[in-house]
PDB file of C-alpha atoms in Angstrom:
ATOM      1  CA  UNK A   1    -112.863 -36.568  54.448  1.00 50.00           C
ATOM      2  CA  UNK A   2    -110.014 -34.456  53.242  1.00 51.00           C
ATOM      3  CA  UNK A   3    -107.704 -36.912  54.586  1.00 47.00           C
ATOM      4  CA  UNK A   4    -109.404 -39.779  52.731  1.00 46.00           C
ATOM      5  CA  UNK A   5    -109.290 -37.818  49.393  1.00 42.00           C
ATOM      6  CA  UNK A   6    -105.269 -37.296  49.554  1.00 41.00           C
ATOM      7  CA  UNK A   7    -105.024 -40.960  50.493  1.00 42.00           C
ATOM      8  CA  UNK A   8    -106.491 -41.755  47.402  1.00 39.00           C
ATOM      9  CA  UNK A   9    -104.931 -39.161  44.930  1.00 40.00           C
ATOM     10  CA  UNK A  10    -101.156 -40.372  47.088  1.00 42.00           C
ATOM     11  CA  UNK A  11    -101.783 -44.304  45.901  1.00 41.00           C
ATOM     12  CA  UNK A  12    -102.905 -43.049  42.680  1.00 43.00           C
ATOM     13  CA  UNK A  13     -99.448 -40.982  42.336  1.00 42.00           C
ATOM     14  CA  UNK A  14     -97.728 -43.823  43.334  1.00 41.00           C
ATOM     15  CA  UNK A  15     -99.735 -46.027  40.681  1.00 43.00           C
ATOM     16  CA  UNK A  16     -98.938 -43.867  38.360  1.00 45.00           C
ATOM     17  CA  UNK A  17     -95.501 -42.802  38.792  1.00 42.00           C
ATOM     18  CA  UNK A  18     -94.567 -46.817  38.668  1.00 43.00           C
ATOM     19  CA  UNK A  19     -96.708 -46.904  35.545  1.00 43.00           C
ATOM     20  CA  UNK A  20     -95.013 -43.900  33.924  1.00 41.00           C
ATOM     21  CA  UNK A  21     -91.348 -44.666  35.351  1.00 43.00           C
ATOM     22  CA  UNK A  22     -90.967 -41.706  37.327  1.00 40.00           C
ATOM     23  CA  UNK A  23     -90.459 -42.782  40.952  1.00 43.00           C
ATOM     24  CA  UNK A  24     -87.225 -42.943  42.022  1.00 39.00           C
ATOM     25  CA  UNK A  25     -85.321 -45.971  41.303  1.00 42.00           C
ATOM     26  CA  UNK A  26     -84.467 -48.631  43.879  1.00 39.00           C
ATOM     27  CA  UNK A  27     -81.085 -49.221  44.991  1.00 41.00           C
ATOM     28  CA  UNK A  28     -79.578 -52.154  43.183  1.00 44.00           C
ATOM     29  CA  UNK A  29     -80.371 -55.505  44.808  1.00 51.00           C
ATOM     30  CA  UNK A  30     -82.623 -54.334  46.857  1.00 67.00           C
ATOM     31  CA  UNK A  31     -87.010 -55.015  46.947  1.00 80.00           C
ATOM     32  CA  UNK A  32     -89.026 -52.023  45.263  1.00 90.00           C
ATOM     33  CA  UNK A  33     -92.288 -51.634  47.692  1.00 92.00           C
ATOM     34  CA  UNK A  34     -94.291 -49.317  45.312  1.00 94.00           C
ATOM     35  CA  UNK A  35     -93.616 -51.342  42.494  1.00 94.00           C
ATOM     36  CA  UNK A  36     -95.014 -54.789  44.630  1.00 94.00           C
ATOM     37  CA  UNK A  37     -98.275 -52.994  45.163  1.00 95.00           C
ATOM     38  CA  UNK A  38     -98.530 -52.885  41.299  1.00 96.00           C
ATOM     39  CA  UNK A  39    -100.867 -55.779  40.119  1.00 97.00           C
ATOM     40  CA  UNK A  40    -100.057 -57.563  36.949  1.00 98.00           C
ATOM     41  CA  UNK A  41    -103.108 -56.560  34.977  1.00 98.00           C
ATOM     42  CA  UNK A  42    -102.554 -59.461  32.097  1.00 98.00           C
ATOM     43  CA  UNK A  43    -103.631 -62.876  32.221  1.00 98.00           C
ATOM     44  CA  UNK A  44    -101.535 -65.183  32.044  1.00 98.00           C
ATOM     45  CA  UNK A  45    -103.125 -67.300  29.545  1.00 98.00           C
ATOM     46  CA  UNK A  46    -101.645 -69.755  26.903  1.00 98.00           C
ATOM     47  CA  UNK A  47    -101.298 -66.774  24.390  1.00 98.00           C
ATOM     48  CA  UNK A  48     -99.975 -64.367  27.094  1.00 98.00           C
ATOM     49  CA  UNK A  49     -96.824 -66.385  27.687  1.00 98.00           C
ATOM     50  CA  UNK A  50     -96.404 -67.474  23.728  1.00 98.00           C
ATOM     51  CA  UNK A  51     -96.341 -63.476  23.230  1.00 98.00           C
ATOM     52  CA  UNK A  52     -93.821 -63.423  26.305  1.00 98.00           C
ATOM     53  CA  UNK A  53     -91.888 -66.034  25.269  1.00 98.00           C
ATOM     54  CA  UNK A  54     -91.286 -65.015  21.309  1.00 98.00           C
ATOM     55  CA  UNK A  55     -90.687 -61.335  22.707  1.00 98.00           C
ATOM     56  CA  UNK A  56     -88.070 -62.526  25.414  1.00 97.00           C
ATOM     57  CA  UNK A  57     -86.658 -64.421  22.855  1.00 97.00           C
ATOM     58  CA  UNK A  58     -85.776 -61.436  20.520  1.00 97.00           C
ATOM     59  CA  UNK A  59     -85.137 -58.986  23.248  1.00 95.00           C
ATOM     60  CA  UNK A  60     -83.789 -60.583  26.246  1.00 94.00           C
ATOM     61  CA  UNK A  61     -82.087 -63.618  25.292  1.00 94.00           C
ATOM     62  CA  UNK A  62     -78.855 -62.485  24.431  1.00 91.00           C
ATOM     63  CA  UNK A  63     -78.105 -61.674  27.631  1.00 90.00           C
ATOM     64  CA  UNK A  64     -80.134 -63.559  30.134  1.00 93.00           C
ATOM     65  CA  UNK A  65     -79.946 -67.320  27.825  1.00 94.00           C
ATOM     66  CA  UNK A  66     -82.547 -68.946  25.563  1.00 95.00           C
ATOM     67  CA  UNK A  67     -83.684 -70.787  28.885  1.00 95.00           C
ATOM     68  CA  UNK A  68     -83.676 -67.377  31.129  1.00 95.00           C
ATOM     69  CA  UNK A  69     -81.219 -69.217  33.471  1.00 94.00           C
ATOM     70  CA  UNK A  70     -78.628 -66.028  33.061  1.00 92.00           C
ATOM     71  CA  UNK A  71     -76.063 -65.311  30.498  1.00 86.00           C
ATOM     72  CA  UNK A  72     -72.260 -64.485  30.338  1.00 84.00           C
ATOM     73  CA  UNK A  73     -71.247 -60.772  30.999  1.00 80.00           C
ATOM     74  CA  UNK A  74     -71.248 -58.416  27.869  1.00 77.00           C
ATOM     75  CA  UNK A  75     -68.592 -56.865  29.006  1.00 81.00           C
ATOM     76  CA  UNK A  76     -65.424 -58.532  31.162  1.00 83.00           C
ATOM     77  CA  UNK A  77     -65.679 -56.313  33.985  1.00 80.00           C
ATOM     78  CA  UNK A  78     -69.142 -56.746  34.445  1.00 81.00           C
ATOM     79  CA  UNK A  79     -71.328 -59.568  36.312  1.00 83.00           C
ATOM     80  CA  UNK A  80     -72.859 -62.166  34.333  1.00 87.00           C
ATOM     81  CA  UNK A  81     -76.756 -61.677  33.743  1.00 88.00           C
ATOM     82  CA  UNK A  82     -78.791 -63.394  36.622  1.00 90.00           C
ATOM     83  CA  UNK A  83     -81.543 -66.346  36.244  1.00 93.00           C
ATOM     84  CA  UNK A  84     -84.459 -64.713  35.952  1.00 94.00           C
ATOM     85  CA  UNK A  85     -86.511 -68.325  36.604  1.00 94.00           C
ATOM     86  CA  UNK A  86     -84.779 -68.912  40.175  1.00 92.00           C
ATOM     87  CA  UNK A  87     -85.917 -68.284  43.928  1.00 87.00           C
ATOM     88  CA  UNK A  88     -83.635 -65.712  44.247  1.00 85.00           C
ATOM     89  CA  UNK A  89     -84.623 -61.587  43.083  1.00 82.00           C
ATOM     90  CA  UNK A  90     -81.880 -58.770  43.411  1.00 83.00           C
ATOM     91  CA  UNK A  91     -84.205 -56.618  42.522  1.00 85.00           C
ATOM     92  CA  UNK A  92     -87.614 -57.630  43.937  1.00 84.00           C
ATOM     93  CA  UNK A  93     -89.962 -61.332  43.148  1.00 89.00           C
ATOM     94  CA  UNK A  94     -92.989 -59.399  42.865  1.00 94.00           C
ATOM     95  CA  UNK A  95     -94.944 -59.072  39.054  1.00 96.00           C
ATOM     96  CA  UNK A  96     -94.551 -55.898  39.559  1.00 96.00           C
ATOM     97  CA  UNK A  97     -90.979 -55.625  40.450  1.00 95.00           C
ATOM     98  CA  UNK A  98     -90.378 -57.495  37.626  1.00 95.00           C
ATOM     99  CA  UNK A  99     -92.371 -55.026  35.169  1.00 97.00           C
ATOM    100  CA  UNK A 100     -90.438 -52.306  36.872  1.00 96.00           C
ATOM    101  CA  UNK A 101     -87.025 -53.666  36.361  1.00 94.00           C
ATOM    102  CA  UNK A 102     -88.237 -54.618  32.276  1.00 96.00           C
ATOM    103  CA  UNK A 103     -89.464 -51.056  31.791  1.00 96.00           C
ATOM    104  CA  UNK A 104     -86.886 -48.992  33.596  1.00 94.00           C
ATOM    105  CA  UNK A 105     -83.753 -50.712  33.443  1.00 91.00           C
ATOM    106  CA  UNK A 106     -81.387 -51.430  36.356  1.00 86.00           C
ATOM    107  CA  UNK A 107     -79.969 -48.192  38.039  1.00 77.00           C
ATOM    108  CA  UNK A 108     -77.540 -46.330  38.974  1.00 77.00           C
ATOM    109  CA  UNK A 109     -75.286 -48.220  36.096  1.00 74.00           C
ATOM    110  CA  UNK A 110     -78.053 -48.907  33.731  1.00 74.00           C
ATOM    111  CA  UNK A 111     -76.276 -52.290  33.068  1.00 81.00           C
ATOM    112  CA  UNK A 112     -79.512 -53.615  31.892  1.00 87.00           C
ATOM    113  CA  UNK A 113     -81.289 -50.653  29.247  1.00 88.00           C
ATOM    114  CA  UNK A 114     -84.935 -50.131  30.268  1.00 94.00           C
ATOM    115  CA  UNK A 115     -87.111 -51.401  27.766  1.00 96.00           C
ATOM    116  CA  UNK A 116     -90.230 -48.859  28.110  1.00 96.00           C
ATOM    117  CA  UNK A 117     -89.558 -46.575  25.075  1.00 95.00           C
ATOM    118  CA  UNK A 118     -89.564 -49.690  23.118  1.00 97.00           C
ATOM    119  CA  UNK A 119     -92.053 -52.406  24.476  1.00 98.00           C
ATOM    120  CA  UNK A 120     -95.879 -51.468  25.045  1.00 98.00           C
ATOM    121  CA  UNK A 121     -97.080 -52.530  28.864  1.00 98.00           C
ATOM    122  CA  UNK A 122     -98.554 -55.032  27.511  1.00 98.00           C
ATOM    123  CA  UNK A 123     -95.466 -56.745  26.046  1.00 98.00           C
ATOM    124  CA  UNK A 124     -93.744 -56.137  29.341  1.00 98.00           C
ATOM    125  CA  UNK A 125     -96.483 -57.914  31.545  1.00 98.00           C
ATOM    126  CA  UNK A 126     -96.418 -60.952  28.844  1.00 98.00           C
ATOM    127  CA  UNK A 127     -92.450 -61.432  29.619  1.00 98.00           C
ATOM    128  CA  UNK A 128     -93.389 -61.313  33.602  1.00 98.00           C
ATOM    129  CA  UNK A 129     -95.988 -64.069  32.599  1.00 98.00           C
ATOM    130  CA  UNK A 130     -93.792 -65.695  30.257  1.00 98.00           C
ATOM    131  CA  UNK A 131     -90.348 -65.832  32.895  1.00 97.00           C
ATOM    132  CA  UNK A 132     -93.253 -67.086  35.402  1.00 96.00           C
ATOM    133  CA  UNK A 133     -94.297 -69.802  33.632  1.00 97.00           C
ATOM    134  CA  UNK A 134     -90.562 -70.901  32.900  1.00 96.00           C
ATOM    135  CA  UNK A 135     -90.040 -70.726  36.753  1.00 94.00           C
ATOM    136  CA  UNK A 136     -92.512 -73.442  37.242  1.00 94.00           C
ATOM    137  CA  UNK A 137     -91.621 -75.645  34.874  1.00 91.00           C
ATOM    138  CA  UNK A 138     -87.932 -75.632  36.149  1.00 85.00           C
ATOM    139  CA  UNK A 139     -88.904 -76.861  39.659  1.00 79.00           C
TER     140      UNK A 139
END
């Protein structure tokens, strides 16, 4: 039983942590395991990906294109923002990989800010919904 009971309080950390930012950032380009396990706990209804879509508008746009298919560099030395409606992930094609990446940034550089001081959850998991309904529509 006492097994059982840290199982459960070690997936809730885990939950958690992701939720709260604090679990160690993935290397660049590479899949974040923890964060895959996190569900995407929004709908992704008509209004879900309108909200997305005005929000990733405003806040991501300028780097990643109107159309999400990646944006010039903001900075010469630096790689041009990737497609976020492709088949290919550098960092994870899970929701919530995706969430991660939107609410924590990109580490080590930080090329891309984390955007959880300034976007609810909610806001966060209507972009995921929002860059997934672009991705279908663009096969």
């Amino acid at each position: 039983m006492g097994s059982t009971v840290l199982g459960v309080i070690g997936v809730g950390a885990v939950v958690g942590a992701i939720t709260f930012g604090s679990v160690a950032p993935p290397e660049a380009h590479q899949d974040n395991p923890a964060a895959a396990k996190v569900a995407n706990p929004v709908a992704s209804t008509p209004e879900s990906i309108a909200a997305g879509e005005s929000i990733y508008k405003r806040r991501c746009s300028g780097c990643h294109g109107l159309d999400a298919k990646g944006g010039p560099p903001k900075e010469e030395f630096l790689k041009p923002a990737p497609n976020l409606i492709d088949d290919s992930y550098d960092h994870g094609s899970s929701d919530g990989e995706m969430f991660y990446v939107i609410k924590n940034g990109v580490p080590p550089e930080l090329v891309m800010d984390g955007w959880g001081e300034r976007l609810s959850d909610t806001d966060m998991w209507n972009i995921v919904n929002y860059l997934r309904a672009e991705a279908k529509k663009s096969k």
